[in-house]
XYZ file of N, CA and C in Angstrom:
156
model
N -20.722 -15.005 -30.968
C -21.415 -14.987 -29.711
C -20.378 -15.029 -28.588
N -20.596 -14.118 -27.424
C -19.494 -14.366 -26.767
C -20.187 -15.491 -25.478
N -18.586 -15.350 -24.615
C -19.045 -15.969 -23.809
C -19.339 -15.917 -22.496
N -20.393 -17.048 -21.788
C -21.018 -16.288 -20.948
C -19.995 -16.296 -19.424
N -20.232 -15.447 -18.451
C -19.427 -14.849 -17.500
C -19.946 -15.615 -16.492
N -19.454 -16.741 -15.566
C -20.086 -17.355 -14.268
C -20.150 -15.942 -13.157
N -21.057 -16.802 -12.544
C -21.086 -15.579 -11.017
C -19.649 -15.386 -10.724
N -19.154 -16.394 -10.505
C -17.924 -16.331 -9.618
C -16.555 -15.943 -10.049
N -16.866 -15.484 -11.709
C -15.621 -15.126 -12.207
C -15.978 -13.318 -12.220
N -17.427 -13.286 -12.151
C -17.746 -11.718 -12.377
C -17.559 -11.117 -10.845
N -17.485 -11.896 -9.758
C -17.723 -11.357 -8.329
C -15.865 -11.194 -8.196
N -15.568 -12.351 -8.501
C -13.787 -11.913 -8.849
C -13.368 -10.709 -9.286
N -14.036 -10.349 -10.719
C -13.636 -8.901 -11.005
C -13.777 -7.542 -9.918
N -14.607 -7.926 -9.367
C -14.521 -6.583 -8.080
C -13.624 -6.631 -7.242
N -12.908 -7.777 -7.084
C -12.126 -7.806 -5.665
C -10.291 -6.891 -6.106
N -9.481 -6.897 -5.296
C -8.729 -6.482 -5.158
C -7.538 -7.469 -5.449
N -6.505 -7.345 -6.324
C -6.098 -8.232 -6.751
C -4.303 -8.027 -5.542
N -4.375 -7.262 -5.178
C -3.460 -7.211 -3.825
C -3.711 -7.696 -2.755
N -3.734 -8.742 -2.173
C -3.721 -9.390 -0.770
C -3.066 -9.005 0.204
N -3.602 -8.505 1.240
C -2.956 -8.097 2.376
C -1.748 -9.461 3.405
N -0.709 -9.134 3.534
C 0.211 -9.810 4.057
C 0.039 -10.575 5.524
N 0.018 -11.402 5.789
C -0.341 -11.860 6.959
C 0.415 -11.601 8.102
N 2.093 -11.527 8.223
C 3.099 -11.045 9.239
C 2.680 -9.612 9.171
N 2.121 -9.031 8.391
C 2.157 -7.337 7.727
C 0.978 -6.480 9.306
N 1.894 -5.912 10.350
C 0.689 -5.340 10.986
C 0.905 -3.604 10.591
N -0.274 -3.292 10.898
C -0.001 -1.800 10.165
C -0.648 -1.159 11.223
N 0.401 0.305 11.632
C 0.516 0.683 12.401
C -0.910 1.989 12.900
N -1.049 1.898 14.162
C -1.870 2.585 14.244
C -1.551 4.385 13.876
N -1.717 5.487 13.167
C -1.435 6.629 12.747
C -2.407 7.968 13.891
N -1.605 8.659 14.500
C -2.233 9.339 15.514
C -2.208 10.544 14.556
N -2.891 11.691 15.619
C -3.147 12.869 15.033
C -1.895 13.837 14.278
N -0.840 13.690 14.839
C 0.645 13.860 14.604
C 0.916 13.346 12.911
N 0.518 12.149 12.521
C 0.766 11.640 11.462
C 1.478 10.575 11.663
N 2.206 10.340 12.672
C 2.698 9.119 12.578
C 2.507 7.749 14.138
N 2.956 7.060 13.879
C 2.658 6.132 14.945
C 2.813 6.705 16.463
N 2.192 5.597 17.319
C 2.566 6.124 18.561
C 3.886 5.335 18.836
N 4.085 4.071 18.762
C 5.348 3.413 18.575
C 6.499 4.500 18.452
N 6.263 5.405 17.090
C 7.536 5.936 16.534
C 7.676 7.096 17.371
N 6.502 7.815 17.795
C 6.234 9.013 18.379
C 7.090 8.824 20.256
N 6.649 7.470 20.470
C 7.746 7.776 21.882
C 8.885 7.366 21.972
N 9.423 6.723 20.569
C 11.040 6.307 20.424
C 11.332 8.020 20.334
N 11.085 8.585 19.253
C 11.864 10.166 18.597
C 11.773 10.715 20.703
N 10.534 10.835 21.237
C 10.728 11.755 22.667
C 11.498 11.065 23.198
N 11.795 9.886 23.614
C 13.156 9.644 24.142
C 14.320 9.598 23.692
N 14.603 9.623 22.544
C 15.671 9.790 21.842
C 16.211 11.663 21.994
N 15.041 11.948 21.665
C 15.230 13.769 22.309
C 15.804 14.180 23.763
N 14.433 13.468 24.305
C 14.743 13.861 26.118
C 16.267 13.393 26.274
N 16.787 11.542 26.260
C 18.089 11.489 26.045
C 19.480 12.916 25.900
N 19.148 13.414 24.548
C 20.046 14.473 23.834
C 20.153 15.528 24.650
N 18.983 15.674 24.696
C 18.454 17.116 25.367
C 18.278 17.272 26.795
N 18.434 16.999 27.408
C 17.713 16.793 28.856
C 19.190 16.061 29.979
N 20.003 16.104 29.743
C 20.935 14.769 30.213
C 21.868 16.149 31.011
């Protein structure tokens, strides 16, 4: 006979056994693909090069 499964060990099985990081912020992703953060470091880093 096996044995029996509490609620709370069967509601466990659904969850995700990866926990999201608490310092961990994740970046917002624009239409471009990448952040806006990263998106206006690279244009000034360009304009800089390019533009001077």
């Amino acid at each position: 006979m096996s044995k029996a499964v509490s609620y709370y060990d069967w509601e466990l099985s659904f969850k995700s056994k990866n926990k999201p990081k608490l310092n961990e912020t994740k970046e917002e992703i624009n239409s471009l693909g990448i952040s806006d953060f990263k998106f206006k470091n690279f244009l000034k880093k360009w304009k800089n090069k390019n533009m001077e």
